PDB file of C-alpha atoms and ligand atoms in Angstrom:
ATOM      1  CA  UNK A 642      38.669 200.080  79.566  1.00  0.00           C
ATOM      2  CA  UNK A 643      38.802 196.488  80.742  1.00  0.00           C
ATOM      3  CA  UNK A 644      36.106 194.200  79.343  1.00  0.00           C
ATOM      4  CA  UNK A 645      35.367 192.786  82.781  1.00  0.00           C
ATOM      5  CA  UNK A 646      36.550 193.881  86.186  1.00  0.00           C
ATOM      6  CA  UNK A 647      35.708 192.005  89.371  1.00  0.00           C
ATOM      7  CA  UNK A 648      36.668 193.509  92.721  1.00  0.00           C
ATOM      8  CA  UNK A 649      36.384 191.369  95.857  1.00  0.00           C
ATOM      9  CA  UNK A 650      33.424 189.516  94.428  1.00  0.00           C
ATOM     10  CA  UNK A 651      31.644 186.923  96.543  1.00  0.00           C
ATOM     11  CA  UNK A 652      28.773 184.602  95.690  1.00  0.00           C
ATOM     12  CA  UNK A 653      26.919 182.624  98.310  1.00  0.00           C
ATOM     13  CA  UNK A 654      24.121 180.179  97.626  1.00  0.00           C
ATOM     14  CA  UNK A 655      21.456 179.666 100.239  1.00  0.00           C
ATOM     15  CA  UNK A 656      19.851 176.229 100.336  1.00  0.00           C
ATOM     16  CA  UNK A 657      17.527 175.026 103.093  1.00  0.00           C
ATOM     17  CA  UNK A 658      18.830 177.729 105.396  1.00  0.00           C
ATOM     18  CA  UNK A 659      22.437 176.677 104.822  1.00  0.00           C
ATOM     19  CA  UNK A 660      24.779 179.095 103.066  1.00  0.00           C
ATOM     20  CA  UNK A 661      27.467 177.852 100.662  1.00  0.00           C
ATOM     21  CA  UNK A 662      30.211 180.375  99.922  1.00  0.00           C
ATOM     22  CA  UNK A 663      31.072 179.442  96.339  1.00  0.00           C
ATOM     23  CA  UNK A 664      33.260 182.536  95.806  1.00  0.00           C
ATOM     24  CA  UNK A 665      34.841 184.220  98.812  1.00  0.00           C
ATOM     25  CA  UNK A 666      36.428 187.393  97.412  1.00  0.00           C
ATOM     26  CA  UNK A 667      37.709 187.249  93.857  1.00  0.00           C
ATOM     27  CA  UNK A 668      39.371 190.152  92.054  1.00  0.00           C
ATOM     28  CA  UNK A 669      40.059 189.707  88.386  1.00  0.00           C
ATOM     29  CA  UNK A 670      40.385 191.824  85.254  1.00  0.00           C
ATOM     30  CA  UNK A 671      39.693 190.612  81.735  1.00  0.00           C
ATOM     31  CA  UNK A 672      41.259 193.035  79.270  1.00  0.00           C
ATOM     32  CA  UNK A 673      40.242 193.642  75.696  1.00  0.00           C
ATOM     33  CA  UNK A 674      41.603 190.784  73.580  1.00  0.00           C
ATOM     34  CA  UNK A 675      42.632 188.793  76.664  1.00  0.00           C
ATOM     35  CA  UNK A 676      43.155 185.016  76.626  1.00  0.00           C
ATOM     36  CA  UNK A 677      42.787 183.412  80.047  1.00  0.00           C
ATOM     37  CA  UNK A 678      42.307 179.866  81.308  1.00  0.00           C
ATOM     38  CA  UNK A 679      40.575 179.123  84.605  1.00  0.00           C
ATOM     39  CA  UNK A 680      41.615 175.895  86.284  1.00  0.00           C
ATOM     40  CA  UNK A 681      40.949 174.322  89.670  1.00  0.00           C
ATOM     41  CA  UNK A 682      39.408 171.282  91.329  1.00  0.00           C
ATOM     42  CA  UNK A 683      35.739 170.366  91.074  1.00  0.00           C
ATOM     43  CA  UNK A 684      33.628 172.483  93.426  1.00  0.00           C
ATOM     44  CA  UNK A 685      36.216 175.278  93.631  1.00  0.00           C
ATOM     45  CA  UNK A 686      33.902 177.903  92.131  1.00  0.00           C
ATOM     46  CA  UNK A 687      34.852 177.929  88.425  1.00  0.00           C
ATOM     47  CA  UNK A 688      31.298 177.671  87.084  1.00  0.00           C
ATOM     48  CA  UNK A 689      30.057 180.242  89.562  1.00  0.00           C
ATOM     49  CA  UNK A 690      32.794 182.602  88.386  1.00  0.00           C
ATOM     50  CA  UNK A 691      31.970 181.974  84.706  1.00  0.00           C
ATOM     51  CA  UNK A 692      28.268 182.636  85.382  1.00  0.00           C
ATOM     52  CA  UNK A 693      29.200 185.954  86.975  1.00  0.00           C
ATOM     53  CA  UNK A 694      31.594 186.950  84.178  1.00  0.00           C
ATOM     54  CA  UNK A 695      28.839 186.069  81.706  1.00  0.00           C
ATOM     55  CA  UNK A 696      26.148 188.201  83.383  1.00  0.00           C
ATOM     56  CA  UNK A 697      24.030 185.131  84.107  1.00  0.00           C
ATOM     57  CA  UNK A 698      24.174 185.993  87.794  1.00  0.00           C
ATOM     58  CA  UNK A 699      25.083 188.857  90.144  1.00  0.00           C
ATOM     59  CA  UNK A 700      27.622 188.911  92.971  1.00  0.00           C
ATOM     60  CA  UNK A 701      26.429 188.597  96.571  1.00  0.00           C
ATOM     61  CA  UNK A 702      28.942 191.293  97.562  1.00  0.00           C
ATOM     62  CA  UNK A 703      31.733 193.133  95.784  1.00  0.00           C
ATOM     63  CA  UNK A 704      31.738 194.964  92.475  1.00  0.00           C
ATOM     64  CA  UNK A 705      31.502 193.464  89.004  1.00  0.00           C
ATOM     65  CA  UNK A 706      31.870 195.740  85.988  1.00  0.00           C
ATOM     66  CA  UNK A 707      31.120 194.353  82.535  1.00  0.00           C
ATOM     67  CA  UNK A 708      31.668 196.725  79.624  1.00  0.00           C
ATOM     68  CA  UNK A 709      32.012 199.456  82.245  1.00  0.00           C
ATOM     69  CA  UNK A 710      28.569 198.788  83.720  1.00  0.00           C
ATOM     70  CA  UNK A 711      28.037 197.778  87.327  1.00  0.00           C
ATOM     71  CA  UNK A 712      26.210 194.442  87.140  1.00  0.00           C
ATOM     72  CA  UNK A 713      24.909 194.814  90.694  1.00  0.00           C
ATOM     73  CA  UNK A 714      22.836 197.861  89.734  1.00  0.00           C
ATOM     74  CA  UNK A 715      21.135 196.329  86.678  1.00  0.00           C
ATOM     75  CA  UNK A 716      17.700 194.734  86.649  1.00  0.00           C
ATOM     76  CA  UNK A 717      17.134 191.410  84.892  1.00  0.00           C
ATOM     77  CA  UNK A 718      16.323 192.859  81.488  1.00  0.00           C
ATOM     78  CA  UNK A 719      19.267 195.272  81.589  1.00  0.00           C
ATOM     79  CA  UNK A 720      21.527 192.396  82.593  1.00  0.00           C
ATOM     80  CA  UNK A 721      20.228 190.276  79.710  1.00  0.00           C
ATOM     81  CA  UNK A 722      20.814 193.131  77.284  1.00  0.00           C
ATOM     82  CA  UNK A 723      24.371 193.638  78.536  1.00  0.00           C
ATOM     83  CA  UNK A 724      24.967 189.880  78.225  1.00  0.00           C
ATOM     84  CA  UNK A 725      23.653 189.816  74.649  1.00  0.00           C
ATOM     85  CA  UNK A 726      25.827 192.760  73.654  1.00  0.00           C
ATOM     86  CA  UNK A 727      29.016 191.591  75.273  1.00  0.00           C
ATOM     87  CA  UNK A 728      29.242 187.838  75.858  1.00  0.00           C
ATOM     88  CA  UNK A 729      29.259 184.700  73.736  1.00  0.00           C
ATOM     89  CA  UNK A 730      28.941 181.292  75.439  1.00  0.00           C
ATOM     90  CA  UNK A 731      30.449 177.955  74.402  1.00  0.00           C
ATOM     91  CA  UNK A 732      29.623 174.808  76.404  1.00  0.00           C
ATOM     92  CA  UNK A 733      31.188 171.398  76.798  1.00  0.00           C
ATOM     93  CA  UNK A 734      28.012 169.770  75.479  1.00  0.00           C
ATOM     94  CA  UNK A 735      27.624 172.092  72.418  1.00  0.00           C
ATOM     95  CA  UNK A 736      23.915 172.701  73.211  1.00  0.00           C
ATOM     96  CA  UNK A 737      22.816 172.770  69.584  1.00  0.00           C
ATOM     97  CA  UNK A 738      19.340 172.006  68.273  1.00  0.00           C
ATOM     98  CA  UNK A 739      19.824 168.519  66.800  1.00  0.00           C
ATOM     99  CA  UNK A 740      17.194 168.706  64.056  1.00  0.00           C
ATOM    100  CA  UNK A 741      18.076 172.200  62.916  1.00  0.00           C
ATOM    101  CA  UNK A 742      20.661 173.085  60.275  1.00  0.00           C
ATOM    102  CA  UNK A 743      23.972 174.650  61.224  1.00  0.00           C
ATOM    103  CA  UNK A 744      22.840 177.902  59.591  1.00  0.00           C
ATOM    104  CA  UNK A 745      19.619 178.063  61.625  1.00  0.00           C
ATOM    105  CA  UNK A 746      21.387 177.091  64.858  1.00  0.00           C
ATOM    106  CA  UNK A 747      23.817 179.955  64.358  1.00  0.00           C
ATOM    107  CA  UNK A 748      21.113 182.419  63.287  1.00  0.00           C
ATOM    108  CA  UNK A 749      18.930 181.684  66.323  1.00  0.00           C
ATOM    109  CA  UNK A 750      20.420 184.279  68.716  1.00  0.00           C
ATOM    110  CA  UNK A 751      19.649 186.936  66.105  1.00  0.00           C
ATOM    111  CA  UNK A 752      15.959 185.983  66.111  1.00  0.00           C
ATOM    112  CA  UNK A 753      15.739 187.142  69.729  1.00  0.00           C
ATOM    113  CA  UNK A 754      17.430 190.380  68.750  1.00  0.00           C
ATOM    114  CA  UNK A 755      14.872 191.193  66.103  1.00  0.00           C
ATOM    115  CA  UNK A 756      17.291 190.899  63.158  1.00  0.00           C
ATOM    116  CA  UNK A 757      15.453 190.294  59.881  1.00  0.00           C
ATOM    117  CA  UNK A 758      15.656 186.889  58.217  1.00  0.00           C
ATOM    118  CA  UNK A 759      17.845 187.770  55.225  1.00  0.00           C
ATOM    119  CA  UNK A 760      20.303 189.581  57.471  1.00  0.00           C
ATOM    120  CA  UNK A 761      20.278 186.682  59.957  1.00  0.00           C
ATOM    121  CA  UNK A 762      21.164 184.212  57.232  1.00  0.00           C
ATOM    122  CA  UNK A 763      23.924 186.427  55.906  1.00  0.00           C
ATOM    123  CA  UNK A 764      25.492 186.947  59.313  1.00  0.00           C
ATOM    124  CA  UNK A 765      25.136 183.256  60.266  1.00  0.00           C
ATOM    125  CA  UNK A 766      26.849 182.227  57.023  1.00  0.00           C
ATOM    126  CA  UNK A 767      29.709 184.640  57.769  1.00  0.00           C
ATOM    127  CA  UNK A 768      30.084 183.242  61.295  1.00  0.00           C
ATOM    128  CA  UNK A 769      30.175 179.683  59.915  1.00  0.00           C
ATOM    129  CA  UNK A 770      32.826 180.797  57.428  1.00  0.00           C
ATOM    130  CA  UNK A 771      34.877 182.132  60.325  1.00  0.00           C
ATOM    131  CA  UNK A 772      34.979 178.634  61.877  1.00  0.00           C
ATOM    132  CA  UNK A 773      35.773 176.960  58.533  1.00  0.00           C
ATOM    133  CA  UNK A 774      32.302 175.499  58.120  1.00  0.00           C
ATOM    134  CA  UNK A 775      31.150 177.552  55.168  1.00  0.00           C
ATOM    135  CA  UNK A 776      30.658 174.301  53.225  1.00  0.00           C
ATOM    136  CA  UNK A 777      28.443 172.707  55.917  1.00  0.00           C
ATOM    137  CA  UNK A 778      25.755 175.318  56.498  1.00  0.00           C
ATOM    138  CA  UNK A 779      22.894 172.997  55.503  1.00  0.00           C
ATOM    139  CA  UNK A 780      24.036 170.073  57.647  1.00  0.00           C
ATOM    140  CA  UNK A 781      22.400 169.180  60.944  1.00  0.00           C
ATOM    141  CA  UNK A 782      24.387 168.497  64.133  1.00  0.00           C
ATOM    142  CA  UNK A 783      23.494 164.790  63.885  1.00  0.00           C
ATOM    143  CA  UNK A 784      25.407 164.680  60.594  1.00  0.00           C
ATOM    144  CA  UNK A 785      28.516 166.303  62.029  1.00  0.00           C
ATOM    145  CA  UNK A 786      31.526 165.242  64.083  1.00  0.00           C
ATOM    146  CA  UNK A 787      31.917 166.526  67.641  1.00  0.00           C
ATOM    147  CA  UNK A 788      34.557 168.983  66.496  1.00  0.00           C
ATOM    148  CA  UNK A 789      32.292 170.323  63.782  1.00  0.00           C
ATOM    149  CA  UNK A 790      29.416 170.637  66.259  1.00  0.00           C
ATOM    150  CA  UNK A 791      31.584 172.641  68.614  1.00  0.00           C
ATOM    151  CA  UNK A 792      32.621 174.893  65.733  1.00  0.00           C
ATOM    152  CA  UNK A 793      28.917 175.491  64.978  1.00  0.00           C
ATOM    153  CA  UNK A 794      28.493 176.387  68.662  1.00  0.00           C
ATOM    154  CA  UNK A 795      31.415 178.816  68.397  1.00  0.00           C
ATOM    155  CA  UNK A 796      29.833 180.390  65.320  1.00  0.00           C
ATOM    156  CA  UNK A 797      26.574 180.772  67.261  1.00  0.00           C
ATOM    157  CA  UNK A 798      28.490 182.428  70.109  1.00  0.00           C
ATOM    158  CA  UNK A 799      30.176 184.721  67.595  1.00  0.00           C
ATOM    159  CA  UNK A 800      27.202 185.806  65.539  1.00  0.00           C
ATOM    160  CA  UNK A 801      26.195 188.558  67.974  1.00  0.00           C
ATOM    161  CA  UNK A 802      29.727 190.004  67.756  1.00  0.00           C
ATOM    162  CA  UNK A 803      30.583 189.664  71.435  1.00  0.00           C
ATOM    163  CA  UNK A 804      33.766 191.194  72.842  1.00  0.00           C
ATOM    164  CA  UNK A 805      34.216 188.228  75.225  1.00  0.00           C
ATOM    165  CA  UNK A 806      33.845 184.498  74.554  1.00  0.00           C
ATOM    166  CA  UNK A 807      33.316 182.356  77.667  1.00  0.00           C
ATOM    167  CA  UNK A 808      33.997 178.681  77.052  1.00  0.00           C
ATOM    168  CA  UNK A 809      33.310 176.106  79.781  1.00  0.00           C
ATOM    169  CA  UNK A 810      35.356 172.986  79.011  1.00  0.00           C
ATOM    170  CA  UNK A 811      35.079 173.570  75.242  1.00  0.00           C
ATOM    171  CA  UNK A 812      37.224 170.522  74.447  1.00  0.00           C
ATOM    172  CA  UNK A 813      35.854 168.290  77.222  1.00  0.00           C
ATOM    173  CA  UNK A 814      33.826 166.087  74.862  1.00  0.00           C
ATOM    174  CA  UNK A 815      36.379 166.043  72.031  1.00  0.00           C
ATOM    175  CA  UNK A 816      39.321 163.854  71.143  1.00  0.00           C
ATOM    176  CA  UNK A 817      42.767 165.444  70.837  1.00  0.00           C
ATOM    177  CA  UNK A 818      42.569 166.165  67.114  1.00  0.00           C
ATOM    178  CA  UNK A 819      39.151 167.824  67.302  1.00  0.00           C
ATOM    179  CA  UNK A 820      40.055 169.565  70.545  1.00  0.00           C
ATOM    180  CA  UNK A 821      43.151 171.039  68.901  1.00  0.00           C
ATOM    181  CA  UNK A 822      41.127 172.256  65.978  1.00  0.00           C
ATOM    182  CA  UNK A 823      38.577 173.936  68.252  1.00  0.00           C
ATOM    183  CA  UNK A 824      41.372 175.578  70.255  1.00  0.00           C
ATOM    184  CA  UNK A 825      42.988 176.753  67.025  1.00  0.00           C
ATOM    185  CA  UNK A 826      39.757 178.452  66.017  1.00  0.00           C
ATOM    186  CA  UNK A 827      39.293 180.135  69.401  1.00  0.00           C
ATOM    187  CA  UNK A 828      42.889 181.363  69.185  1.00  0.00           C
ATOM    188  CA  UNK A 829      42.452 182.701  65.662  1.00  0.00           C
ATOM    189  CA  UNK A 830      39.332 184.621  66.713  1.00  0.00           C
ATOM    190  CA  UNK A 831      41.315 185.981  69.637  1.00  0.00           C
ATOM    191  CA  UNK A 832      44.263 187.075  67.489  1.00  0.00           C
ATOM    192  CA  UNK A 833      42.505 188.261  64.377  1.00  0.00           C
ATOM    193  CA  UNK A 834      39.327 189.765  65.796  1.00  0.00           C
ATOM    194  CA  UNK A 835      40.561 190.681  69.251  1.00  0.00           C
ATOM    195  CA  UNK A 836      37.782 188.731  70.960  1.00  0.00           C
ATOM    196  CA  UNK A 837      38.749 188.077  74.580  1.00  0.00           C
ATOM    197  CA  UNK A 838      38.638 184.331  75.365  1.00  0.00           C
ATOM    198  CA  UNK A 839      38.121 182.962  78.867  1.00  0.00           C
ATOM    199  CA  UNK A 840      37.938 179.212  79.160  1.00  0.00           C
ATOM    200  CA  UNK A 841      37.613 176.650  81.929  1.00  0.00           C
ATOM    201  CA  UNK A 842      39.555 173.457  81.437  1.00  0.00           C
ATOM    202  CA  UNK A 843      40.778 170.396  83.303  1.00  0.00           C
ATOM    203  CA  UNK A 844      43.469 169.779  80.723  1.00  0.00           C
ATOM    204  CA  UNK A 845      46.880 171.220  81.592  1.00  0.00           C
ATOM    205  CA  UNK A 846      48.026 171.378  77.972  1.00  0.00           C
ATOM    206  CA  UNK A 847      44.920 173.329  76.973  1.00  0.00           C
ATOM    207  CA  UNK A 848      45.389 175.763  79.874  1.00  0.00           C
ATOM    208  CA  UNK A 849      49.054 176.208  78.964  1.00  0.00           C
ATOM    209  CA  UNK A 850      48.076 177.725  75.612  1.00  0.00           C
ATOM    210  CA  UNK A 851      46.472 180.760  77.302  1.00  0.00           C
ATOM    211  CA  UNK A 852      48.330 183.969  78.082  1.00  0.00           C
ATOM    212  CA  UNK A 853      47.216 183.719  81.695  1.00  0.00           C
ATOM    213  CA  UNK A 854      46.292 180.758  83.889  1.00  0.00           C
ATOM    214  CA  UNK A 855      44.022 181.555  86.827  1.00  0.00           C
ATOM    215  CA  UNK A 856      43.937 178.846  89.479  1.00  0.00           C
ATOM    216  CA  UNK A 857      40.814 178.796  91.647  1.00  0.00           C
ATOM    217  CA  UNK A 858      40.598 176.889  94.905  1.00  0.00           C
ATOM    218  CA  UNK A 859      37.953 176.947  97.654  1.00  0.00           C
ATOM    219  CA  UNK A 860      36.286 180.021  96.199  1.00  0.00           C
ATOM    220  CA  UNK A 861      39.474 182.083  95.936  1.00  0.00           C
ATOM    221  CA  UNK A 862      42.048 182.789  93.249  1.00  0.00           C
ATOM    222  CA  UNK A 863      45.012 180.827  94.515  1.00  0.00           C
ATOM    223  CA  UNK A 864      47.517 181.785  91.820  1.00  0.00           C
ATOM    224  CA  UNK A 865      47.803 183.551  88.469  1.00  0.00           C
ATOM    225  CA  UNK A 866      50.532 182.467  86.064  1.00  0.00           C
ATOM    226  CA  UNK A 867      51.393 184.704  83.095  1.00  0.00           C
ATOM    227  CA  UNK A 868      52.752 183.021  79.995  1.00  0.00           C
ATOM    228  CA  UNK A 869      56.195 184.262  78.994  1.00  0.00           C
ATOM    229  CA  UNK A 870      56.032 186.873  76.189  1.00  0.00           C
ATOM    230  CA  UNK A 871      56.719 185.213  72.841  1.00  0.00           C
ATOM    231  CA  UNK A 872      60.110 186.403  71.620  1.00  0.00           C
TER     232      UNK A 872
HETATM  233  P1  LIG B2115      33.228 174.197  89.924  1.00  0.00           P
HETATM  234  O1  LIG B2115      32.667 174.778  88.668  1.00  0.00           O
HETATM  235  O2  LIG B2115      34.646 174.589  90.172  1.00  0.00           O
HETATM  236  O3  LIG B2115      33.018 172.722  90.030  1.00  0.00           O
HETATM  237  P2  LIG B2115      30.961 175.489  91.204  1.00  0.00           P
HETATM  238  O4  LIG B2115      31.033 176.943  90.952  1.00  0.00           O
HETATM  239  O5  LIG B2115      30.015 174.688  90.391  1.00  0.00           O
HETATM  240  O6  LIG B2115      32.434 174.866  91.154  1.00  0.00           O
HETATM  241  O7  LIG B2115      30.570 175.247  92.727  1.00  0.00           O
HETATM  242  C1  LIG B2115      31.220 175.898  93.812  1.00  0.00           C
HETATM  243  C2  LIG B2115      30.467 175.557  95.097  1.00  0.00           C
HETATM  244  O8  LIG B2115      29.178 176.128  95.079  1.00  0.00           O
HETATM  245  C3  LIG B2115      30.264 174.072  95.298  1.00  0.00           C
HETATM  246  O9  LIG B2115      30.338 173.808  96.692  1.00  0.00           O
HETATM  247  C4  LIG B2115      28.865 173.857  94.794  1.00  0.00           C
HETATM  248  O10 LIG B2115      28.268 172.751  95.419  1.00  0.00           O
HETATM  249  C5  LIG B2115      28.180 175.143  95.171  1.00  0.00           C
HETATM  250  N1  LIG B2115      27.098 175.503  94.248  1.00  0.00           N
HETATM  251  C6  LIG B2115      27.228 175.775  92.933  1.00  0.00           C
HETATM  252  N2  LIG B2115      26.054 176.092  92.381  1.00  0.00           N
HETATM  253  C7  LIG B2115      25.126 176.033  93.380  1.00  0.00           C
HETATM  254  C8  LIG B2115      23.726 176.290  93.460  1.00  0.00           C
HETATM  255  N3  LIG B2115      23.027 176.684  92.398  1.00  0.00           N
HETATM  256  N4  LIG B2115      23.141 176.124  94.651  1.00  0.00           N
HETATM  257  C9  LIG B2115      23.837 175.749  95.732  1.00  0.00           C
HETATM  258  N5  LIG B2115      25.164 175.518  95.740  1.00  0.00           N
HETATM  259  C10 LIG B2115      25.810 175.662  94.584  1.00  0.00           C
END
């Protein structure tokens, strides 16, 4: 079963009686263990698409299946539950709590899931290990480099054991060295754990690392480029 399957999905926003068609009929499949990059100009619909893939929103028309469930038929709490079970989010701006240790930042999603404290700390420490920050669990984001902060954010996304990681410009605030390191970690999680990675990027060399590049334009998928199979 595909992780995510979108069939002729549209999303229109209505503002002051005016309708904006952000997505105009997008069909897309994210397979288990996939690695896809979404590119396209500003305003083309990338964020709208990521919000839909991440169960933060529902299509206006069309069908969106996440983990085999039809998003359009779920109420808000069912959608939130599906999102928590399936999706991890990574943002350009990290979105960490500045005065909270790495361990507590990473453990936070488990609080909302009712996981007990000792178990939360154990799982958060494991997730920080997985991003090579096992030695920094007591540090706060203010004491860390941008690359380290993004790795904490990846650990937080990972701690709920999602099958899909959605990353919106994950290297957008990082220099090349830190950006490379973050990409290396996403790729290792993809290879070793089979977590599907879908990222949005403006950087051609970042996009080129994915197995598939999806180019969005004016609310439509304009082109899909598959990377050549490694020989
Ligand atoms: P991108 O991420 O590629 O920049 P977006 O998905 O953010 O594109 O936006 C696609 C289109 O939808 C744009 O015209 C944008 O102005 C519009 N849009 C996005 N979000 C909203 C919203 N919440 N309300 C109204 N219009 C929106």
